[in-house]
């Protein structure tokens, strides 16, 4: 668990930055980005997401750019969306992490990354297209499946509908197809 209560006192707006490790948190705090917490190398849990949702409405999620960090962001994204939070993803290159990024580029560089943050659908598509299945021509199919899995966790109908519409734009499938796939997934 991370020290959300301590961070709550420092949140300047309703956005919380969630990173993987202590060094990432320390570097961002030292750069003046005090509304940062770490999962400390463990999976983000539903209980932690509930704590976050009691304090903020938006999360900027950024883990290491390596494969493990990307996979952890996919799992964390689902947990945060299920809790009704708005999530933006700062997607870093494979050999980068928030600690080195903010030390190298400072707050201005970090702010630029946040401005260019991806929405959940764009992140899922980018993440899937990096995988081996994308090389085999199955990228859009896997991205669609991942979006359906995410949307099935979203309990708020309006948020789910927005996710369907954005996925339809990005993936080129009608929102009604995505909505039907989610309904089928929810009913088994």
Short mmCIF file of N, CA and C in Angstrom, two decimals:
data_model
loop_
_atom_site.label_atom_id
_atom_site.label_comp_id
_atom_site.label_asym_id
_atom_site.label_seq_id
_atom_site.Cartn_x
_atom_site.Cartn_y
_atom_site.Cartn_z
N UNK A 1 0.84 -1.19 0.00
CA UNK A 1 0.00 0.00 0.00
C UNK A 1 0.88 1.24 0.00
N UNK A 2 0.40 2.28 -0.58
CA UNK A 2 1.16 3.51 -0.61
C UNK A 2 0.54 4.54 0.31
N UNK A 3 1.24 5.60 0.56
CA UNK A 3 0.84 6.59 1.55
C UNK A 3 -0.12 7.62 0.95
N UNK A 4 -1.32 7.19 0.62
CA UNK A 4 -2.29 8.08 -0.01
C UNK A 4 -2.74 9.19 0.93
N UNK A 5 -2.93 8.88 2.20
CA UNK A 5 -3.37 9.92 3.13
C UNK A 5 -2.38 11.07 3.20
N UNK A 6 -1.10 10.75 3.21
CA UNK A 6 -0.07 11.79 3.23
C UNK A 6 -0.09 12.58 1.93
N UNK A 7 -0.25 11.87 0.82
CA UNK A 7 -0.27 12.54 -0.49
C UNK A 7 -1.52 13.41 -0.64
N UNK A 8 -2.63 13.00 -0.04
CA UNK A 8 -3.89 13.74 -0.16
C UNK A 8 -3.72 15.19 0.27
N UNK A 9 -2.89 15.44 1.27
CA UNK A 9 -2.68 16.80 1.76
C UNK A 9 -1.98 17.67 0.73
N UNK A 10 -1.27 17.03 -0.21
CA UNK A 10 -0.46 17.78 -1.18
C UNK A 10 -1.10 17.85 -2.56
N UNK A 11 -2.26 17.27 -2.75
CA UNK A 11 -2.88 17.27 -4.06
C UNK A 11 -3.40 18.66 -4.37
N UNK A 12 -2.85 19.25 -5.44
CA UNK A 12 -3.21 20.61 -5.79
C UNK A 12 -4.48 20.67 -6.63
N UNK A 13 -4.79 19.64 -7.34
CA UNK A 13 -6.04 19.57 -8.08
C UNK A 13 -6.61 18.18 -7.88
N UNK A 14 -7.45 17.76 -8.76
CA UNK A 14 -8.07 16.45 -8.54
C UNK A 14 -7.41 15.35 -9.38
N UNK A 15 -6.10 15.48 -9.62
CA UNK A 15 -5.35 14.46 -10.35
C UNK A 15 -4.23 13.92 -9.49
N UNK A 16 -4.07 12.61 -9.51
CA UNK A 16 -3.01 11.95 -8.77
C UNK A 16 -2.12 11.21 -9.77
N UNK A 17 -0.82 11.32 -9.63
CA UNK A 17 0.13 10.59 -10.47
C UNK A 17 0.45 9.28 -9.75
N UNK A 18 0.26 8.17 -10.46
CA UNK A 18 0.57 6.86 -9.89
C UNK A 18 1.74 6.27 -10.69
N UNK A 19 2.81 5.94 -9.96
CA UNK A 19 4.03 5.38 -10.55
C UNK A 19 4.32 4.03 -9.91
N UNK A 20 5.36 3.36 -10.42
CA UNK A 20 5.68 2.02 -9.92
C UNK A 20 6.46 2.01 -8.61
N UNK A 21 7.52 2.79 -8.54
CA UNK A 21 8.44 2.60 -7.44
C UNK A 21 8.76 3.84 -6.62
N UNK A 22 9.49 3.58 -5.53
CA UNK A 22 9.89 4.64 -4.61
C UNK A 22 10.74 5.70 -5.29
N UNK A 23 11.72 5.27 -6.11
CA UNK A 23 12.60 6.24 -6.76
C UNK A 23 11.83 7.16 -7.69
N UNK A 24 10.82 6.60 -8.39
CA UNK A 24 9.98 7.43 -9.25
C UNK A 24 9.25 8.48 -8.42
N UNK A 25 8.68 8.04 -7.31
CA UNK A 25 7.95 8.95 -6.43
C UNK A 25 8.86 10.02 -5.87
N UNK A 26 10.01 9.63 -5.39
CA UNK A 26 10.96 10.58 -4.79
C UNK A 26 11.39 11.61 -5.83
N UNK A 27 11.73 11.15 -7.04
CA UNK A 27 12.18 12.07 -8.09
C UNK A 27 11.09 13.07 -8.45
N UNK A 28 9.85 12.60 -8.58
CA UNK A 28 8.76 13.51 -8.91
C UNK A 28 8.48 14.49 -7.77
N UNK A 29 8.54 14.01 -6.53
CA UNK A 29 8.36 14.90 -5.38
C UNK A 29 9.46 15.95 -5.35
N UNK A 30 10.71 15.53 -5.56
CA UNK A 30 11.81 16.48 -5.55
C UNK A 30 11.68 17.52 -6.66
N UNK A 31 11.03 17.14 -7.76
CA UNK A 31 10.82 18.08 -8.86
C UNK A 31 9.62 18.99 -8.60
N UNK A 32 8.94 18.77 -7.48
CA UNK A 32 7.80 19.62 -7.13
C UNK A 32 6.44 19.04 -7.49
N UNK A 33 6.41 17.80 -7.93
CA UNK A 33 5.15 17.14 -8.28
C UNK A 33 4.76 16.27 -7.08
N UNK A 34 4.15 16.92 -6.11
CA UNK A 34 3.90 16.28 -4.82
C UNK A 34 2.72 15.32 -4.84
N UNK A 35 1.86 15.44 -5.82
CA UNK A 35 0.68 14.57 -5.86
C UNK A 35 0.99 13.26 -6.58
N UNK A 36 2.04 12.59 -6.10
CA UNK A 36 2.52 11.35 -6.69
C UNK A 36 2.60 10.27 -5.62
N UNK A 37 2.13 9.08 -6.00
CA UNK A 37 2.22 7.92 -5.11
C UNK A 37 2.72 6.73 -5.91
N UNK A 38 3.22 5.72 -5.22
CA UNK A 38 3.75 4.53 -5.88
C UNK A 38 3.02 3.28 -5.42
N UNK A 39 2.92 2.35 -6.35
CA UNK A 39 2.38 1.04 -5.99
C UNK A 39 3.47 0.16 -5.40
N UNK A 40 4.70 0.62 -5.46
CA UNK A 40 5.86 -0.04 -4.87
C UNK A 40 6.09 -1.44 -5.40
N UNK A 41 5.93 -1.60 -6.70
CA UNK A 41 6.24 -2.86 -7.34
C UNK A 41 5.18 -3.93 -7.17
N UNK A 42 4.09 -3.62 -6.52
CA UNK A 42 3.02 -4.61 -6.38
C UNK A 42 1.86 -4.20 -7.28
N UNK A 43 0.97 -5.12 -7.51
CA UNK A 43 -0.19 -4.82 -8.34
C UNK A 43 -1.12 -3.85 -7.64
N UNK A 44 -1.66 -2.93 -8.40
CA UNK A 44 -2.64 -1.98 -7.86
C UNK A 44 -3.91 -2.77 -7.56
N UNK A 45 -4.43 -2.64 -6.36
CA UNK A 45 -5.59 -3.42 -5.95
C UNK A 45 -6.86 -2.58 -6.04
N UNK A 46 -7.99 -3.26 -6.01
CA UNK A 46 -9.29 -2.59 -6.00
C UNK A 46 -9.43 -1.71 -4.75
N UNK A 47 -8.93 -2.18 -3.61
CA UNK A 47 -8.99 -1.37 -2.39
C UNK A 47 -8.18 -0.09 -2.53
N UNK A 48 -7.02 -0.18 -3.16
CA UNK A 48 -6.21 1.02 -3.37
C UNK A 48 -6.92 1.98 -4.33
N UNK A 49 -7.55 1.43 -5.37
CA UNK A 49 -8.29 2.27 -6.31
C UNK A 49 -9.46 2.96 -5.61
N UNK A 50 -10.10 2.28 -4.68
CA UNK A 50 -11.18 2.90 -3.91
C UNK A 50 -10.65 4.06 -3.07
N UNK A 51 -9.49 3.87 -2.45
CA UNK A 51 -8.87 4.97 -1.69
C UNK A 51 -8.55 6.15 -2.60
N UNK A 52 -8.03 5.87 -3.76
CA UNK A 52 -7.72 6.93 -4.71
C UNK A 52 -8.99 7.67 -5.09
N UNK A 53 -10.05 6.93 -5.40
CA UNK A 53 -11.31 7.54 -5.84
C UNK A 53 -11.94 8.40 -4.75
N UNK A 54 -11.64 8.14 -3.50
CA UNK A 54 -12.15 8.99 -2.42
C UNK A 54 -11.46 10.35 -2.40
N UNK A 55 -10.28 10.44 -3.02
CA UNK A 55 -9.49 11.66 -2.98
C UNK A 55 -9.46 12.44 -4.28
N UNK A 56 -9.52 11.75 -5.40
CA UNK A 56 -9.38 12.40 -6.71
C UNK A 56 -10.36 11.80 -7.71
N UNK A 57 -10.52 12.48 -8.83
CA UNK A 57 -11.36 11.94 -9.91
C UNK A 57 -10.52 11.50 -11.11
N UNK A 58 -9.27 11.98 -11.17
CA UNK A 58 -8.40 11.67 -12.31
C UNK A 58 -7.06 11.12 -11.84
N UNK A 59 -6.53 10.21 -12.65
CA UNK A 59 -5.23 9.61 -12.37
C UNK A 59 -4.38 9.70 -13.62
N UNK A 60 -3.13 10.10 -13.43
CA UNK A 60 -2.13 10.00 -14.49
C UNK A 60 -1.28 8.79 -14.13
N UNK A 61 -1.36 7.78 -14.95
CA UNK A 61 -0.70 6.50 -14.70
C UNK A 61 0.56 6.43 -15.54
N UNK A 62 1.70 6.21 -14.89
CA UNK A 62 2.94 6.05 -15.65
C UNK A 62 3.89 5.11 -14.92
N UNK A 63 4.17 4.01 -15.59
CA UNK A 63 5.10 3.03 -15.08
C UNK A 63 6.32 3.00 -16.01
N UNK A 64 7.27 2.15 -15.69
CA UNK A 64 8.45 2.01 -16.53
C UNK A 64 8.04 1.61 -17.95
N UNK A 65 8.86 1.99 -18.91
CA UNK A 65 8.56 1.71 -20.30
C UNK A 65 8.86 0.29 -20.75
N UNK A 66 9.46 -0.52 -19.87
CA UNK A 66 9.76 -1.90 -20.26
C UNK A 66 8.48 -2.74 -20.34
N UNK A 67 8.62 -3.96 -20.83
CA UNK A 67 7.47 -4.84 -21.02
C UNK A 67 6.71 -5.08 -19.71
N UNK A 68 7.43 -5.30 -18.63
CA UNK A 68 6.78 -5.54 -17.33
C UNK A 68 5.96 -4.32 -16.90
N UNK A 69 6.52 -3.14 -17.08
CA UNK A 69 5.81 -1.91 -16.73
C UNK A 69 4.56 -1.72 -17.58
N UNK A 70 4.66 -2.03 -18.86
CA UNK A 70 3.52 -1.90 -19.76
C UNK A 70 2.39 -2.86 -19.37
N UNK A 71 2.76 -4.09 -19.06
CA UNK A 71 1.76 -5.07 -18.64
C UNK A 71 1.11 -4.66 -17.32
N UNK A 72 1.92 -4.13 -16.41
CA UNK A 72 1.38 -3.67 -15.12
C UNK A 72 0.43 -2.50 -15.33
N UNK A 73 0.75 -1.63 -16.29
CA UNK A 73 -0.16 -0.51 -16.57
C UNK A 73 -1.48 -1.01 -17.13
N UNK A 74 -1.46 -2.04 -17.96
CA UNK A 74 -2.71 -2.60 -18.48
C UNK A 74 -3.58 -3.11 -17.33
N UNK A 75 -2.97 -3.81 -16.39
CA UNK A 75 -3.74 -4.34 -15.25
C UNK A 75 -4.25 -3.20 -14.37
N UNK A 76 -3.39 -2.23 -14.11
CA UNK A 76 -3.78 -1.09 -13.25
C UNK A 76 -4.87 -0.26 -13.92
N UNK A 77 -4.79 -0.12 -15.21
CA UNK A 77 -5.80 0.63 -15.96
C UNK A 77 -7.19 0.04 -15.74
N UNK A 78 -7.28 -1.28 -15.81
CA UNK A 78 -8.57 -1.94 -15.60
C UNK A 78 -9.10 -1.69 -14.20
N UNK A 79 -8.24 -1.75 -13.20
CA UNK A 79 -8.65 -1.53 -11.81
C UNK A 79 -9.13 -0.09 -11.61
N UNK A 80 -8.42 0.86 -12.18
CA UNK A 80 -8.79 2.28 -12.03
C UNK A 80 -10.08 2.61 -12.76
N UNK A 81 -10.24 2.09 -13.97
CA UNK A 81 -11.47 2.33 -14.72
C UNK A 81 -12.68 1.71 -14.02
N UNK A 82 -12.49 0.53 -13.44
CA UNK A 82 -13.58 -0.14 -12.72
C UNK A 82 -14.05 0.70 -11.54
N UNK A 83 -13.18 1.53 -11.02
CA UNK A 83 -13.52 2.39 -9.88
C UNK A 83 -14.11 3.72 -10.33
N UNK A 84 -14.26 3.91 -11.64
CA UNK A 84 -14.89 5.12 -12.15
C UNK A 84 -13.95 6.31 -12.29
N UNK A 85 -12.66 6.07 -12.26
CA UNK A 85 -11.70 7.16 -12.38
C UNK A 85 -11.38 7.46 -13.84
N UNK A 86 -11.12 8.73 -14.11
CA UNK A 86 -10.60 9.12 -15.43
C UNK A 86 -9.11 8.83 -15.40
N UNK A 87 -8.61 8.19 -16.45
CA UNK A 87 -7.21 7.81 -16.46
C UNK A 87 -6.54 8.30 -17.74
N UNK A 88 -5.39 8.96 -17.54
CA UNK A 88 -4.51 9.33 -18.65
C UNK A 88 -3.22 8.55 -18.44
N UNK A 89 -2.62 8.11 -19.54
CA UNK A 89 -1.43 7.28 -19.44
C UNK A 89 -0.24 7.99 -20.08
N UNK A 90 0.80 8.18 -19.28
CA UNK A 90 2.06 8.70 -19.81
C UNK A 90 2.87 7.47 -20.18
N UNK A 91 2.96 7.24 -21.48
CA UNK A 91 3.61 6.06 -22.02
C UNK A 91 5.06 6.40 -22.35
N UNK A 92 5.97 5.81 -21.61
CA UNK A 92 7.39 6.10 -21.78
C UNK A 92 8.06 5.10 -22.72
N UNK A 93 9.15 5.49 -23.37
CA UNK A 93 9.89 4.55 -24.22
C UNK A 93 10.39 3.35 -23.41
N UNK A 94 10.69 2.26 -24.08
CA UNK A 94 11.08 1.00 -23.43
C UNK A 94 12.19 1.12 -22.40
N UNK A 95 13.16 1.97 -22.64
CA UNK A 95 14.31 2.05 -21.73
C UNK A 95 14.22 3.23 -20.76
N UNK A 96 13.01 3.69 -20.50
CA UNK A 96 12.83 4.89 -19.69
C UNK A 96 11.93 4.60 -18.49
N UNK A 97 12.00 5.47 -17.49
CA UNK A 97 11.11 5.40 -16.34
C UNK A 97 10.88 6.82 -15.82
N UNK A 98 9.86 7.03 -15.00
CA UNK A 98 9.56 8.40 -14.54
C UNK A 98 10.72 9.06 -13.81
N UNK A 99 11.47 8.29 -13.03
CA UNK A 99 12.61 8.82 -12.28
C UNK A 99 13.63 9.45 -13.22
N UNK A 100 14.13 8.67 -14.18
CA UNK A 100 15.15 9.21 -15.08
C UNK A 100 14.58 10.29 -15.99
N UNK A 101 13.32 10.15 -16.38
CA UNK A 101 12.70 11.15 -17.27
C UNK A 101 12.66 12.52 -16.60
N UNK A 102 12.19 12.58 -15.35
CA UNK A 102 12.08 13.88 -14.69
C UNK A 102 13.45 14.44 -14.30
N UNK A 103 14.40 13.56 -13.99
CA UNK A 103 15.76 14.03 -13.69
C UNK A 103 16.44 14.59 -14.94
N UNK A 104 16.16 13.99 -16.08
CA UNK A 104 16.78 14.41 -17.32
C UNK A 104 16.11 15.67 -17.90
N UNK A 105 14.76 15.72 -17.84
CA UNK A 105 14.03 16.79 -18.51
C UNK A 105 13.40 17.81 -17.57
N UNK A 106 13.40 17.51 -16.28
CA UNK A 106 12.81 18.43 -15.32
C UNK A 106 11.28 18.47 -15.41
N UNK A 107 10.72 19.43 -14.69
CA UNK A 107 9.27 19.56 -14.63
C UNK A 107 8.70 19.91 -16.00
N UNK A 108 9.41 20.73 -16.76
CA UNK A 108 8.92 21.12 -18.09
C UNK A 108 8.78 19.89 -18.99
N UNK A 109 9.78 19.02 -18.97
CA UNK A 109 9.72 17.79 -19.76
C UNK A 109 8.60 16.88 -19.30
N UNK A 110 8.46 16.77 -17.98
CA UNK A 110 7.39 15.95 -17.43
C UNK A 110 6.03 16.52 -17.81
N UNK A 111 5.87 17.82 -17.70
CA UNK A 111 4.61 18.47 -18.05
C UNK A 111 4.27 18.23 -19.52
N UNK A 112 5.27 18.27 -20.39
CA UNK A 112 5.04 17.99 -21.81
C UNK A 112 4.55 16.56 -22.00
N UNK A 113 5.14 15.63 -21.27
CA UNK A 113 4.69 14.23 -21.34
C UNK A 113 3.23 14.10 -20.88
N UNK A 114 2.90 14.80 -19.81
CA UNK A 114 1.52 14.73 -19.30
C UNK A 114 0.55 15.33 -20.31
N UNK A 115 0.93 16.42 -20.94
CA UNK A 115 0.07 17.03 -21.97
C UNK A 115 -0.17 16.07 -23.14
N UNK A 116 0.82 15.23 -23.42
CA UNK A 116 0.72 14.27 -24.52
C UNK A 116 0.22 12.90 -24.06
N UNK A 117 -0.29 12.82 -22.85
CA UNK A 117 -0.74 11.54 -22.30
C UNK A 117 -1.82 10.92 -23.18
N UNK A 118 -1.85 9.61 -23.16
CA UNK A 118 -2.81 8.85 -23.96
C UNK A 118 -4.07 8.56 -23.16
N UNK A 119 -5.19 8.48 -23.85
CA UNK A 119 -6.41 7.98 -23.20
C UNK A 119 -6.31 6.46 -23.16
N UNK A 120 -7.16 5.78 -22.39
CA UNK A 120 -7.04 4.32 -22.26
C UNK A 120 -7.07 3.56 -23.58
N UNK A 121 -7.94 3.95 -24.50
CA UNK A 121 -8.06 3.24 -25.77
C UNK A 121 -6.79 3.40 -26.60
N UNK A 122 -6.27 4.60 -26.69
CA UNK A 122 -5.04 4.83 -27.46
C UNK A 122 -3.87 4.07 -26.85
N UNK A 123 -3.81 4.03 -25.52
CA UNK A 123 -2.74 3.26 -24.86
C UNK A 123 -2.87 1.78 -25.17
N UNK A 124 -4.07 1.23 -25.07
CA UNK A 124 -4.27 -0.19 -25.33
C UNK A 124 -3.85 -0.51 -26.77
N UNK A 125 -4.28 0.31 -27.71
CA UNK A 125 -3.91 0.06 -29.10
C UNK A 125 -2.38 0.09 -29.27
N UNK A 126 -1.74 1.10 -28.71
CA UNK A 126 -0.27 1.20 -28.84
C UNK A 126 0.41 0.01 -28.18
N UNK A 127 -0.07 -0.35 -26.99
CA UNK A 127 0.52 -1.48 -26.26
C UNK A 127 0.38 -2.77 -27.06
N UNK A 128 -0.79 -3.03 -27.58
CA UNK A 128 -1.05 -4.26 -28.33
C UNK A 128 -0.24 -4.28 -29.62
N UNK A 129 -0.15 -3.14 -30.30
CA UNK A 129 0.58 -3.11 -31.57
C UNK A 129 2.08 -3.36 -31.38
N UNK A 130 2.58 -3.19 -30.16
CA UNK A 130 3.99 -3.50 -29.87
C UNK A 130 4.21 -4.99 -29.70
N UNK A 131 3.15 -5.76 -29.52
CA UNK A 131 3.28 -7.17 -29.16
C UNK A 131 3.53 -8.05 -30.38
N UNK A 132 3.82 -9.29 -30.11
CA UNK A 132 4.10 -10.27 -31.16
C UNK A 132 2.85 -10.55 -32.00
N UNK A 133 1.67 -10.55 -31.39
CA UNK A 133 0.45 -10.81 -32.14
C UNK A 133 0.23 -9.75 -33.22
N UNK A 134 0.65 -8.51 -32.94
CA UNK A 134 0.50 -7.45 -33.93
C UNK A 134 1.36 -7.76 -35.15
N UNK A 135 2.55 -8.31 -34.90
CA UNK A 135 3.43 -8.67 -36.01
C UNK A 135 2.81 -9.79 -36.84
N UNK A 136 1.98 -10.61 -36.21
CA UNK A 136 1.32 -11.70 -36.92
C UNK A 136 0.01 -11.24 -37.56
N UNK A 137 -0.30 -9.93 -37.52
CA UNK A 137 -1.50 -9.41 -38.15
C UNK A 137 -2.74 -9.47 -37.29
N UNK A 138 -2.58 -9.73 -36.00
CA UNK A 138 -3.74 -9.85 -35.12
C UNK A 138 -3.85 -8.70 -34.14
N UNK A 139 -3.17 -7.58 -34.41
CA UNK A 139 -3.14 -6.45 -33.49
C UNK A 139 -4.50 -5.85 -33.18
N UNK A 140 -5.29 -5.56 -34.24
CA UNK A 140 -6.60 -4.95 -34.00
C UNK A 140 -7.54 -5.89 -33.27
N UNK A 141 -7.45 -7.18 -33.59
CA UNK A 141 -8.29 -8.17 -32.90
C UNK A 141 -7.95 -8.22 -31.41
N UNK A 142 -6.65 -8.24 -31.09
CA UNK A 142 -6.24 -8.25 -29.68
C UNK A 142 -6.60 -6.96 -28.98
N UNK A 143 -6.45 -5.83 -29.69
CA UNK A 143 -6.80 -4.53 -29.09
C UNK A 143 -8.30 -4.49 -28.80
N UNK A 144 -9.10 -4.98 -29.72
CA UNK A 144 -10.54 -5.02 -29.51
C UNK A 144 -10.89 -5.88 -28.30
N UNK A 145 -10.27 -7.04 -28.19
CA UNK A 145 -10.51 -7.92 -27.05
C UNK A 145 -10.11 -7.24 -25.74
N UNK A 146 -8.98 -6.55 -25.74
CA UNK A 146 -8.52 -5.86 -24.53
C UNK A 146 -9.48 -4.74 -24.15
N UNK A 147 -9.99 -4.01 -25.12
CA UNK A 147 -10.95 -2.93 -24.84
C UNK A 147 -12.25 -3.52 -24.29
N UNK A 148 -12.69 -4.62 -24.84
CA UNK A 148 -13.91 -5.28 -24.33
C UNK A 148 -13.69 -5.70 -22.88
N UNK A 149 -12.53 -6.26 -22.58
CA UNK A 149 -12.21 -6.66 -21.21
C UNK A 149 -12.23 -5.46 -20.27
N UNK A 150 -11.63 -4.34 -20.70
CA UNK A 150 -11.64 -3.12 -19.88
C UNK A 150 -13.06 -2.60 -19.68
N UNK A 151 -13.80 -2.50 -20.76
CA UNK A 151 -15.15 -1.92 -20.70
C UNK A 151 -16.09 -2.78 -19.86
N UNK A 152 -15.85 -4.08 -19.83
CA UNK A 152 -16.70 -4.97 -19.03
C UNK A 152 -16.57 -4.66 -17.54
N UNK A 153 -15.45 -4.06 -17.14
CA UNK A 153 -15.22 -3.71 -15.74
C UNK A 153 -15.84 -2.37 -15.36
N UNK A 154 -16.16 -1.54 -16.34
CA UNK A 154 -16.70 -0.20 -16.08
C UNK A 154 -18.18 -0.33 -15.74
N UNK A 155 -18.53 0.13 -14.55
CA UNK A 155 -19.91 -0.02 -14.07
C UNK A 155 -20.80 1.16 -14.46
N UNK A 156 -20.23 2.32 -14.70
CA UNK A 156 -21.02 3.49 -15.05
C UNK A 156 -21.37 3.47 -16.53
N UNK A 157 -22.65 3.43 -16.89
CA UNK A 157 -23.05 3.32 -18.30
C UNK A 157 -22.52 4.46 -19.18
N UNK A 158 -22.50 5.67 -18.67
CA UNK A 158 -22.02 6.80 -19.49
C UNK A 158 -20.53 6.64 -19.77
N UNK A 159 -19.76 6.29 -18.75
CA UNK A 159 -18.32 6.07 -18.96
C UNK A 159 -18.06 4.93 -19.94
N UNK A 160 -18.84 3.87 -19.80
CA UNK A 160 -18.68 2.73 -20.71
C UNK A 160 -19.00 3.17 -22.14
N UNK A 161 -20.06 3.94 -22.31
CA UNK A 161 -20.45 4.41 -23.65
C UNK A 161 -19.34 5.27 -24.26
N UNK A 162 -18.74 6.15 -23.46
CA UNK A 162 -17.64 6.99 -23.94
C UNK A 162 -16.45 6.12 -24.37
N UNK A 163 -16.20 5.06 -23.62
CA UNK A 163 -15.13 4.14 -23.97
C UNK A 163 -15.44 3.44 -25.29
N UNK A 164 -16.69 3.02 -25.49
CA UNK A 164 -17.10 2.39 -26.75
C UNK A 164 -16.90 3.33 -27.92
N UNK A 165 -17.34 4.58 -27.74
CA UNK A 165 -17.25 5.55 -28.83
C UNK A 165 -15.80 5.86 -29.18
N UNK A 166 -14.95 5.99 -28.17
CA UNK A 166 -13.53 6.26 -28.44
C UNK A 166 -12.88 5.04 -29.11
N UNK A 167 -13.21 3.85 -28.65
CA UNK A 167 -12.67 2.64 -29.27
C UNK A 167 -13.13 2.52 -30.71
N UNK A 168 -14.37 2.89 -31.00
CA UNK A 168 -14.87 2.86 -32.37
C UNK A 168 -14.06 3.79 -33.26
N UNK A 169 -13.71 4.97 -32.75
CA UNK A 169 -12.88 5.92 -33.51
C UNK A 169 -11.50 5.34 -33.78
N UNK A 170 -10.88 4.80 -32.75
CA UNK A 170 -9.48 4.36 -32.85
C UNK A 170 -9.36 3.05 -33.61
N UNK A 171 -10.25 2.10 -33.34
CA UNK A 171 -10.11 0.76 -33.91
C UNK A 171 -10.92 0.53 -35.17
N UNK A 172 -11.86 1.44 -35.46
CA UNK A 172 -12.64 1.31 -36.69
C UNK A 172 -13.77 0.30 -36.62
N UNK A 173 -14.23 0.00 -35.42
CA UNK A 173 -15.38 -0.88 -35.26
C UNK A 173 -16.56 -0.05 -34.79
N UNK A 174 -17.78 -0.39 -35.18
CA UNK A 174 -18.93 0.36 -34.67
C UNK A 174 -19.04 0.21 -33.15
N UNK A 175 -19.42 1.30 -32.49
CA UNK A 175 -19.59 1.27 -31.03
C UNK A 175 -20.60 0.20 -30.63
N UNK A 176 -21.60 -0.04 -31.46
CA UNK A 176 -22.63 -1.03 -31.13
C UNK A 176 -22.04 -2.45 -31.07
N UNK A 177 -21.03 -2.72 -31.90
CA UNK A 177 -20.37 -4.03 -31.88
C UNK A 177 -19.63 -4.20 -30.55
N UNK A 178 -18.93 -3.15 -30.14
CA UNK A 178 -18.21 -3.21 -28.87
C UNK A 178 -19.19 -3.36 -27.70
N UNK A 179 -20.26 -2.61 -27.76
CA UNK A 179 -21.27 -2.67 -26.69
C UNK A 179 -21.86 -4.08 -26.59
N UNK A 180 -22.14 -4.68 -27.72
CA UNK A 180 -22.69 -6.04 -27.74
C UNK A 180 -21.66 -7.05 -27.21
N UNK A 181 -20.41 -6.88 -27.58
CA UNK A 181 -19.36 -7.78 -27.10
C UNK A 181 -19.22 -7.69 -25.58
N UNK A 182 -19.31 -6.48 -25.04
CA UNK A 182 -19.23 -6.30 -23.59
C UNK A 182 -20.43 -6.94 -22.91
N UNK A 183 -21.62 -6.75 -23.47
CA UNK A 183 -22.82 -7.37 -22.90
C UNK A 183 -22.67 -8.90 -22.87
N UNK A 184 -22.15 -9.47 -23.95
CA UNK A 184 -21.95 -10.92 -23.99
C UNK A 184 -20.91 -11.36 -22.97
N UNK A 185 -19.86 -10.58 -22.83
CA UNK A 185 -18.81 -10.94 -21.85
C UNK A 185 -19.38 -10.89 -20.42
N UNK A 186 -20.18 -9.89 -20.13
CA UNK A 186 -20.75 -9.77 -18.79
C UNK A 186 -21.70 -10.89 -18.45
N UNK A 187 -22.39 -11.41 -19.46
CA UNK A 187 -23.35 -12.49 -19.19
C UNK A 187 -22.71 -13.87 -19.32
N UNK A 188 -21.46 -13.91 -19.73
CA UNK A 188 -20.76 -15.19 -19.83
C UNK A 188 -21.01 -15.86 -21.15
#
